[in-house]
Structures are given as C-alpha cells and as structure tokens.
Coordinates of C-alpha atoms in Angstrom, one line a residue:
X32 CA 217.8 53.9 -31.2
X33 CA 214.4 55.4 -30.4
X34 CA 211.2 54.4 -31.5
X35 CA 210.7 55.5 -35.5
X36 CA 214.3 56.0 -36.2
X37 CA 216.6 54.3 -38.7
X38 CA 220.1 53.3 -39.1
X39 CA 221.7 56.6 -40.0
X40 CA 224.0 56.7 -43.0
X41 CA 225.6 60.5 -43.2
X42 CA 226.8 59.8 -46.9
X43 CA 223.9 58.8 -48.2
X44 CA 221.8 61.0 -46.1
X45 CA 224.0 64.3 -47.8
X46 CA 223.7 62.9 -50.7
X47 CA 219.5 62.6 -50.5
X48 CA 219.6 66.1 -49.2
X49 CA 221.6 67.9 -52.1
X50 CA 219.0 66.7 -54.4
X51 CA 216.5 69.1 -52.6
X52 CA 215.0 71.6 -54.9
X53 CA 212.2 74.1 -53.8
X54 CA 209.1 72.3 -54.9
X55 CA 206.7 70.7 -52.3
X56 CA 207.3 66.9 -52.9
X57 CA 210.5 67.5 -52.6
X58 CA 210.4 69.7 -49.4
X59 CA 208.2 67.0 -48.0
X60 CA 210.3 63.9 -48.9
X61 CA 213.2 65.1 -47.0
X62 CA 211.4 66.5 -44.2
X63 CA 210.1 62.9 -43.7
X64 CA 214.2 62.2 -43.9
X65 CA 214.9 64.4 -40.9
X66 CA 212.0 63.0 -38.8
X67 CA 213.1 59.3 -39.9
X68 CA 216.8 60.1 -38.2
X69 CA 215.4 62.4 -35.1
X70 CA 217.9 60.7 -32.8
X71 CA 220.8 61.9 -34.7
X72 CA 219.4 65.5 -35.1
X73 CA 222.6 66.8 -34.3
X74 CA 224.8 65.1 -37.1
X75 CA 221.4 65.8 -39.8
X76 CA 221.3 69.4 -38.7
X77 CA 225.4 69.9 -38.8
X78 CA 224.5 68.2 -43.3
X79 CA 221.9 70.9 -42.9
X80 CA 224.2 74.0 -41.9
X81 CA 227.4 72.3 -44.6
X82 CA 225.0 72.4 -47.4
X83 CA 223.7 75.9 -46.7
X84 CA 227.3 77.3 -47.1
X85 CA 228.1 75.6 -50.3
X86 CA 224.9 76.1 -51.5
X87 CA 223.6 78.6 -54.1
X88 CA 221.0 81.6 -52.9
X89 CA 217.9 79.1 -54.6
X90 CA 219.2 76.2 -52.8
X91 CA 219.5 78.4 -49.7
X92 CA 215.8 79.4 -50.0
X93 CA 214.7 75.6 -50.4
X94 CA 216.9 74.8 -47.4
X95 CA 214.9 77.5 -45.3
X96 CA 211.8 76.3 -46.7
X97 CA 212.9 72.7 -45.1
X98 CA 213.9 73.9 -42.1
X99 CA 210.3 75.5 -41.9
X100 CA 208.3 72.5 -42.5
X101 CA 210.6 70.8 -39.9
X102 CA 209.8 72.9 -37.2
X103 CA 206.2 73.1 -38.1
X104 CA 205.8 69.0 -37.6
X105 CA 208.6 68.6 -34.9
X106 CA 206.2 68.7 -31.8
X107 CA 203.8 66.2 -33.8
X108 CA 206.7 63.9 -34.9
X109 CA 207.7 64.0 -31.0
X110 CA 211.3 65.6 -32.5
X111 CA 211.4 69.1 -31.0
X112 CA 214.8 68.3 -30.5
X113 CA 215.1 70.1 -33.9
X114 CA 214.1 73.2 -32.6
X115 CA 217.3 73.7 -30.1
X116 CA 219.5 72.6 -33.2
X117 CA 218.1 74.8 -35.5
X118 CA 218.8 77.8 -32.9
X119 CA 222.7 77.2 -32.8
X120 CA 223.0 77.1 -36.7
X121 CA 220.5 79.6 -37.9
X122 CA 222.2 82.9 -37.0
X123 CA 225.7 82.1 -38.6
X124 CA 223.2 80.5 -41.6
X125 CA 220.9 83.9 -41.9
X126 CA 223.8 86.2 -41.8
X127 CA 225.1 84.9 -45.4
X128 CA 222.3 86.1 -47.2
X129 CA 222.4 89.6 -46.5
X130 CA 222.4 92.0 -49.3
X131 CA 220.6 89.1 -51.7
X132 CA 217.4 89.0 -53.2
X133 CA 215.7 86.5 -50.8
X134 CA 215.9 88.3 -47.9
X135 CA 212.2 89.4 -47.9
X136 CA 211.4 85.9 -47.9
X137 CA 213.5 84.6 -45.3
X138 CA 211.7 87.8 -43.1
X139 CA 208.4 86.3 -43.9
X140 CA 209.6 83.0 -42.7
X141 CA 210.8 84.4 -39.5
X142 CA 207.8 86.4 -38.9
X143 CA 205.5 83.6 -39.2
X144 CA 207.4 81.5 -36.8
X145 CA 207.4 84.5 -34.3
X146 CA 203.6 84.8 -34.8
X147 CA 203.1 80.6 -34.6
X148 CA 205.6 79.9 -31.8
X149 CA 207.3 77.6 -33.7
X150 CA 210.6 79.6 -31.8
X151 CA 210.8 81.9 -29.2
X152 CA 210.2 85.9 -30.4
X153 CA 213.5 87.5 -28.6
X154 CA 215.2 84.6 -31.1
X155 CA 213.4 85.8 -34.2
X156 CA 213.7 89.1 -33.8
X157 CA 217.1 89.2 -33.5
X158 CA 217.2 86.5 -36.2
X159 CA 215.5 89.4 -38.4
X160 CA 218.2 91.9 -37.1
X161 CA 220.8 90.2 -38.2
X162 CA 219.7 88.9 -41.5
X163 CA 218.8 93.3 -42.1
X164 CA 221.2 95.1 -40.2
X165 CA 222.8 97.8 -41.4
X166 CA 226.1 97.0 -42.3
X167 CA 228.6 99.0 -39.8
X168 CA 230.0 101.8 -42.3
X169 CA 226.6 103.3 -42.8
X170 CA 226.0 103.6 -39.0
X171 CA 226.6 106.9 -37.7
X172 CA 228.2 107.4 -34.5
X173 CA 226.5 110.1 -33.2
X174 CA 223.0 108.6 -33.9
X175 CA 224.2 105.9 -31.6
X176 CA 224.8 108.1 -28.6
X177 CA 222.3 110.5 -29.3
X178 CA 219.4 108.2 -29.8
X179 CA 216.6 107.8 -27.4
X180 CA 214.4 104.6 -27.6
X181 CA 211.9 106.2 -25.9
X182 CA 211.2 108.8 -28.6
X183 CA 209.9 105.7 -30.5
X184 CA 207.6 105.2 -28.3
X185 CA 205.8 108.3 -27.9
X186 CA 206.0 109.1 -31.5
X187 CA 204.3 105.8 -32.0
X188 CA 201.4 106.8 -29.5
X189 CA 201.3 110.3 -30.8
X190 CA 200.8 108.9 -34.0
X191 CA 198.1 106.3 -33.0
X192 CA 195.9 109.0 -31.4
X193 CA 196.1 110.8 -34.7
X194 CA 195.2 108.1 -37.1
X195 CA 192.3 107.4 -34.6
X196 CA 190.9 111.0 -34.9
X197 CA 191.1 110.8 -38.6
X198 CA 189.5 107.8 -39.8
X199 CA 186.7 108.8 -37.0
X200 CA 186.5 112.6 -38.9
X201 CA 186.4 110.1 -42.5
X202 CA 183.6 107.8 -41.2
X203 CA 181.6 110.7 -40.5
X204 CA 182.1 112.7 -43.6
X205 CA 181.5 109.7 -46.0
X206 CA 178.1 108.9 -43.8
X207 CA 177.3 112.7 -44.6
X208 CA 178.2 112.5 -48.5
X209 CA 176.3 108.6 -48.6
X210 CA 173.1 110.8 -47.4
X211 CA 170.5 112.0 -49.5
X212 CA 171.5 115.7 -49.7
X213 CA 174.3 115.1 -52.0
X214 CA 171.6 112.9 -54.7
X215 CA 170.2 115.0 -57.7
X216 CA 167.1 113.9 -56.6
X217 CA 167.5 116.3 -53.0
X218 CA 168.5 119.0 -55.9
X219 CA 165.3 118.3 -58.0
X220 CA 163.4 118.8 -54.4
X221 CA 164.2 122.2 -54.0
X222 CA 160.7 123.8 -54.0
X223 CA 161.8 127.5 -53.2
X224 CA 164.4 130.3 -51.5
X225 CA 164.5 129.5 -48.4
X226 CA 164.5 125.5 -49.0
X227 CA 167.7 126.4 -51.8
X228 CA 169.7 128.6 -48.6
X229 CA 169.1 125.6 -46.4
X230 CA 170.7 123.2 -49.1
X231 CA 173.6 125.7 -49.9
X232 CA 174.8 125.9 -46.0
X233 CA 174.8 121.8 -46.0
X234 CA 176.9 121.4 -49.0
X235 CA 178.9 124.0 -47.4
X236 CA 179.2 122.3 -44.1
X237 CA 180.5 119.0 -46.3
X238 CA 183.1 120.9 -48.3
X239 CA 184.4 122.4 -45.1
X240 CA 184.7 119.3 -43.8
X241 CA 186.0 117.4 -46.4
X242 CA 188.8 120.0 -46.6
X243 CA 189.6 119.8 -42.8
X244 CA 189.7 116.1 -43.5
X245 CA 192.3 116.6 -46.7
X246 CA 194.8 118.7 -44.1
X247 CA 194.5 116.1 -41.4
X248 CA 195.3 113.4 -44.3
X249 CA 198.1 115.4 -45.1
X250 CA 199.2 116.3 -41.8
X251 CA 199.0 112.2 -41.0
X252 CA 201.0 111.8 -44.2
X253 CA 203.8 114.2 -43.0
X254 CA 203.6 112.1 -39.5
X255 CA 204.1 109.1 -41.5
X256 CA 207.0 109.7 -42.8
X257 CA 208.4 111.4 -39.9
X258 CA 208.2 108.0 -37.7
X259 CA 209.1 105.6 -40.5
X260 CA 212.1 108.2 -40.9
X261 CA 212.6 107.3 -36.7
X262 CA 211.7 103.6 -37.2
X263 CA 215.1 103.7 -39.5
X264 CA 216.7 105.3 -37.0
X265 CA 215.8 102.6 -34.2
X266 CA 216.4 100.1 -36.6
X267 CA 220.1 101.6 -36.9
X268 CA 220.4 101.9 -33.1
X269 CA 219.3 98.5 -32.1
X270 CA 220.9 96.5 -34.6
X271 CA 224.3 98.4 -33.1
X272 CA 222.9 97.3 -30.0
X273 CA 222.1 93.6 -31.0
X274 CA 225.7 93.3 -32.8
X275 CA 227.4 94.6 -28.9
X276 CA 225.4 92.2 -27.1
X277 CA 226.2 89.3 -29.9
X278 CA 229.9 89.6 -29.3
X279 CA 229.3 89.6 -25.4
X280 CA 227.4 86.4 -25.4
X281 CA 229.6 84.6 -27.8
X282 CA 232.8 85.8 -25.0
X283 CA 231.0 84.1 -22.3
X284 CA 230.3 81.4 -24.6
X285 CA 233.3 80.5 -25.4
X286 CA 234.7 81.2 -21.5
X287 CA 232.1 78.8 -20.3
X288 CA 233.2 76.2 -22.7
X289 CA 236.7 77.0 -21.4
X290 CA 235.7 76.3 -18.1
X291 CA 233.4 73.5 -18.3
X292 CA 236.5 71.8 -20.3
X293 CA 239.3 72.5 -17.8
X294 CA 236.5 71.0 -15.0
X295 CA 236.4 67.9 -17.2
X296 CA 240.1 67.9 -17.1
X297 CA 240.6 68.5 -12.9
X298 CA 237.5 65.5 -12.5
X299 CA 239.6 63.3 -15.0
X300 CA 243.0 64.0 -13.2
X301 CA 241.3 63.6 -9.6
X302 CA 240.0 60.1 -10.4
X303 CA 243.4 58.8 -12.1
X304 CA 245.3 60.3 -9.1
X305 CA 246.1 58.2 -6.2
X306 CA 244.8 59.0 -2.6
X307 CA 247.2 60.6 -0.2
X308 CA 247.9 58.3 2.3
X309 CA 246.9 59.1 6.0
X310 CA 249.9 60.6 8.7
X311 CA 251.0 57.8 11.3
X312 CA 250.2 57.7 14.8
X313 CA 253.3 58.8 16.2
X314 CA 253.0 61.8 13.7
X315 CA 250.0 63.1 15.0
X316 CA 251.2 62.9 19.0
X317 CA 254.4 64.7 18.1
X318 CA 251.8 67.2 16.2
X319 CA 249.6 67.5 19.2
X320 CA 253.1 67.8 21.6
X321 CA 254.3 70.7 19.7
X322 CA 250.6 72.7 19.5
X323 CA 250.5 72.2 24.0
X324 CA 254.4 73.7 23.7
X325 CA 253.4 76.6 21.4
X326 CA 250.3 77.0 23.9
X327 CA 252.8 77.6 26.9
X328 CA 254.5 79.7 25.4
X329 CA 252.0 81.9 24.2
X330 CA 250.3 82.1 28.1
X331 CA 254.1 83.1 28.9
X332 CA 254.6 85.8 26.4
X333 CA 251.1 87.2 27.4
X334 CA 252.3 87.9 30.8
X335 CA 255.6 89.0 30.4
X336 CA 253.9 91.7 27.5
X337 CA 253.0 94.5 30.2
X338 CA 252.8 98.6 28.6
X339 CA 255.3 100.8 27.7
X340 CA 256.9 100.6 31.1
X341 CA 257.2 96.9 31.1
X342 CA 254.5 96.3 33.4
X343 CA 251.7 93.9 32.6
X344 CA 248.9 92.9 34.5
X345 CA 250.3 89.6 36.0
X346 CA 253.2 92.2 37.1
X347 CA 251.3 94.7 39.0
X348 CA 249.1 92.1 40.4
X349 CA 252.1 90.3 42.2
X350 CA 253.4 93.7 43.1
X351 CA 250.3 94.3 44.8
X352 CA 250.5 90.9 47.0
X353 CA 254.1 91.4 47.8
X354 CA 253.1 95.1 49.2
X355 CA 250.1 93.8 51.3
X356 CA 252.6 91.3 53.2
X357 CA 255.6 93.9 54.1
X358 CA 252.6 96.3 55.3
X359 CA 251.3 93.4 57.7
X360 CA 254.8 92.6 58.6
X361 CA 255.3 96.0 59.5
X362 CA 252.0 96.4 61.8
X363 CA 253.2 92.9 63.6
X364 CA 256.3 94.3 64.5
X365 CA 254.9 98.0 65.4
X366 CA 252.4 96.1 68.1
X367 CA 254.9 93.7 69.6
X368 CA 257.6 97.0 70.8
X369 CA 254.7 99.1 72.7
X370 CA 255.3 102.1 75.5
X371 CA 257.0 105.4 74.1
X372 CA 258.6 103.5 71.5
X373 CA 255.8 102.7 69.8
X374 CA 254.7 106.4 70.1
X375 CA 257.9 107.5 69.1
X376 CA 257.7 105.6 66.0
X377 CA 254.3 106.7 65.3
X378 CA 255.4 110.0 66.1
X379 CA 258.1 110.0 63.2
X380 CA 256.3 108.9 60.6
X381 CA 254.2 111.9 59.9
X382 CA 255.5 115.3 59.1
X383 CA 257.9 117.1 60.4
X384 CA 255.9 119.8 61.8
X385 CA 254.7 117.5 64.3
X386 CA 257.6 115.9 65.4
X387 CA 258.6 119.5 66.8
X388 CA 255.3 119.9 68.8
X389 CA 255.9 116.5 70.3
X390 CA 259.6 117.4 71.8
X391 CA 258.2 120.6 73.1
X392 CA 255.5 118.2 74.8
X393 CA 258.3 116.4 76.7
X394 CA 260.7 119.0 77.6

C-alpha cells in the first residue's frame, strides 16, 4: 500500500460517492476520497463509471465536475494514474449524454482540459466528437464522398484575410469620424465659400467610406455564414470519419487482447509441460549412418544422370580415356610391323583415290 493510501472498502466507498451532489464541498470531499485510495484507482474509477450509468443527467454533471477536479490535482497528489483510467471510461461515459441539456457544459469541460493539458488534445477532441456527432440518419452519403477537408482550410484563410481588411478599413473610418470635422464646432468655423466646399468634399469622403465599409460588413456577414455553413459540413464529415476509425481501433483492441490471452495460455502450457527427453546414442549413429548412405547415393545418381542421350559427364569422360588407350595401342602395334607393310597399312587408311595411285606406283 503506497504512501497516503488507506485500506480500501468498495461498499462504503460507493456508498460515500452516491451522496455526491454538485456543490463545491461536496465535489471537494470526495475528490480528497479518490486521492485517499490512489492505489486502487482502478477499482474507484470502475464505482466512478457504475454510478455514471445509473445516474440521473444532474448526478452525471456532478460526476464530470469530479472527474475535473481529479485530474486538475492528480500530478500534485502524485496520482496521475487517474488520468490513463479516466481515458478508458470517459468515451463509453460521454456518449450517454448526447441529445441532453448538459452537453454544452460537458464541451466546456473538455475544452478546458484541452487548453490546460490536463489530457492529451487528439483525446479531447474526439471526446467532443463523440459527445456532438451527428447521429448517423442525418448524415448524407454523398457529403461524405464529396467532401474535401481542404476546402475548410482555404475558406478559413480566405476568410481571415477578409476580416483583416475590414476591421483595418473600420479603424480608419472611426479615427476619421473621432476627428474634429465631424464636431459642430468645425461647422460653427466655417468662415466662407470656399472653406464650406472644402468641408462638403470631407463629409463626402466619410460617407463614401462608411458605405464601402457597410458592403464589406455585409459581404463578411455573407462569408460568415458561408463557412459556419462548411464548418457543419466538416463537422458531419469528420465525425463519419472519427465513428470509422472508432470501430477499427476497438477491432484491434479486442484482437490484441485475443492474442495477448492465447500467449498467456501457450507460456502457461509450456511451463506445465514436461521436457522432451534427448535421443540415445545409438540413435544418433544410426542417424548419422543413414545421412553417409543417402550421401552415396546421391554422388551415384549424379553420375549416372547424363542428357537426353544418357550420357553424363562422368560417361563421356571415361569414353574419352578408354579411346586415348586403343589409339596408343594401335600406334605400338603400327611401329613394331615396319617395311611395305607398314606402308601398305598407312596406304589404306586414307581414301580410296589414293590407294589407286599407289598400285599404279608398283605395277
């Protein structure tokens, strides 16, 4: 049990939790609960989570307003352990109060732990999408594939530029109208003609400008409602989006789980199992007699495999050697008769043709 934490009764901790009603001591009194029992954050956020869902919406709001003063203190109570507990229950907790009247609320809530840190932004913005989103029946189909997320953007810049040219043109006109040509006392000074023309084409100059000002109000106005017309849209698109990615995570969620359970299972049945017991001796000889006999056998078959005519290279080679000797036999014996017979014999082994030219010779 760590350091600050008591012995943890879940009855009677329940029991001090329903009694939560949204008023500051209150909020307070159980926050100091949770920090009291921060090494069984899991089992005090799982009483969190049961008494949402039973809950009515005021209890629901107070139960949000907890969790928030919880996560505000948890790094200063050295129990930001909350904060990963909190993340697994709060989307299946949020997504029970759309549709009610404390949705707004639980947005501000959101927003300010965005802004603080108090969670990471990707989490509360998709917090926010969930507890918002469009239910499916209102989501067209053909928004979703014809939507382009980059329209948002440059409709967002388009109308940043325009807003900046406008209250630039309003800063100037209201430093012209502040000045003193628009007091009764620059009317009163009007001495003669030429001092009344002068007058005439300033207020001119101010009323033309005022009414460029008007249409560029207007023309912002119509902009307005053009992008908060597109921010709908985007909202539409990526809460589509958000509920496609939701379901993908949960299926790898739930297969990892799978996995990591049937791991658990092979380690278990690996350490109850007995070793296999090593082959004998005698085993391994016979194993290693059989490989040199397979070994043999596969030299043999290499060299009786010759090509197509049954020849191989082993074939050819003794061919050659056995050729080689009958030609040296046959030179031996050639040398060792001599005289006319050895001519003779010469004589007859080339063509035909000469064998005629040499009768003719001896006749």
């Amino acid at each position: 049990m760590g350091k600050g934490s008591i012995k943890f009764d879940p009855k009677k901790f329940q029991q001090k939790l329903l009694t939560l009603v949204n008023d500051k001591d209150s909020i307070y009194g159980l926050t100091t609960a949770f920090f009291n029992h921060k090494d069984y954050a899991q089992q005090t956020v799982k009483i969190w989570i049961s008494a949402f869902e039973s809950g009515n919406i005021d209890f629901r709001l107070a139960l949000i307003y907890l969790a928030n003063e919880i996560l505000h203190n948890c790094k200063r109570k050295d129990a930001s352990v909350y904060k990963d507990e909190f993340k697994k229950v709060l989307p299946n907790a949020l997504s029970q109060l759309k549709g009610t009247n404390i949705v707004d609320k639980v947005v501000r809530v959101l927003e300010l732990w965005s802004d603080r840190k108090l969670l990471d932004s990707a989490v509360c913005s998709g917090l926010i999408a969930g507890i918002s989103a469009i239910e499916d029946a209102k989501i067209d189909p053909e928004l979703i594939k014809n939507f382009s997320p980059d329209s948002v953007i440059s409709a967002l810049k388009e109308f940043l530029i325009m807003e900046t040219d406008t209250a630039s043109k309003e800063r100037q006109l209201g430093c012209m109208i502040s000045s003193e040509i628009h007091s009764p006392a620059a009317v009163r000074q009007i001495k003669d003609r030429s001092h009344g023309e002068a007058y005439r084409q300033q207020l001119e100059e101010s009323c033309q400008r005022l009414e460029d000002l008007v249409r560029d109000l207007e023309r912002l106005e119509e902009r307005r409602e053009a992008l908060l017309s597109l921010l709908e849209k985007a909202h539409m698109f990526f809460a589509a989006q958000y509920s496609d990615v939701n379901v993908v995570v949960t299926a790898y969620k739930k297969y990892g789980e799978m996995v990591a359970f049937m791991r658990r299972r092979v380690e278990d049945r690996l350490v109850d199992s007995p070793e296999a017991p090593s082959p004998p001796a005698d085993t391994a000889d016979d194993f290693g007699a059989e490989v040199a006999v397979l070994s043999r056998r596969e030299d043999e078959m290499e060299i009786d495999s010759g090509d197509e005519n049954g020849q191989g290279a082993a074939v050819h080679h003794k061919q050659q050697q056995s050729s080689k000797r009958r030609h040296r036999k046959h030179r031996r014996h050639s040398g060792s008769s001599g005289g006319a017979g050895s001519v003779g014999h010469r004589d007859r082994a080339p063509v035909s043709g000469k064998s005629g030219n040499s009768r003719k010779r001896s006749s």
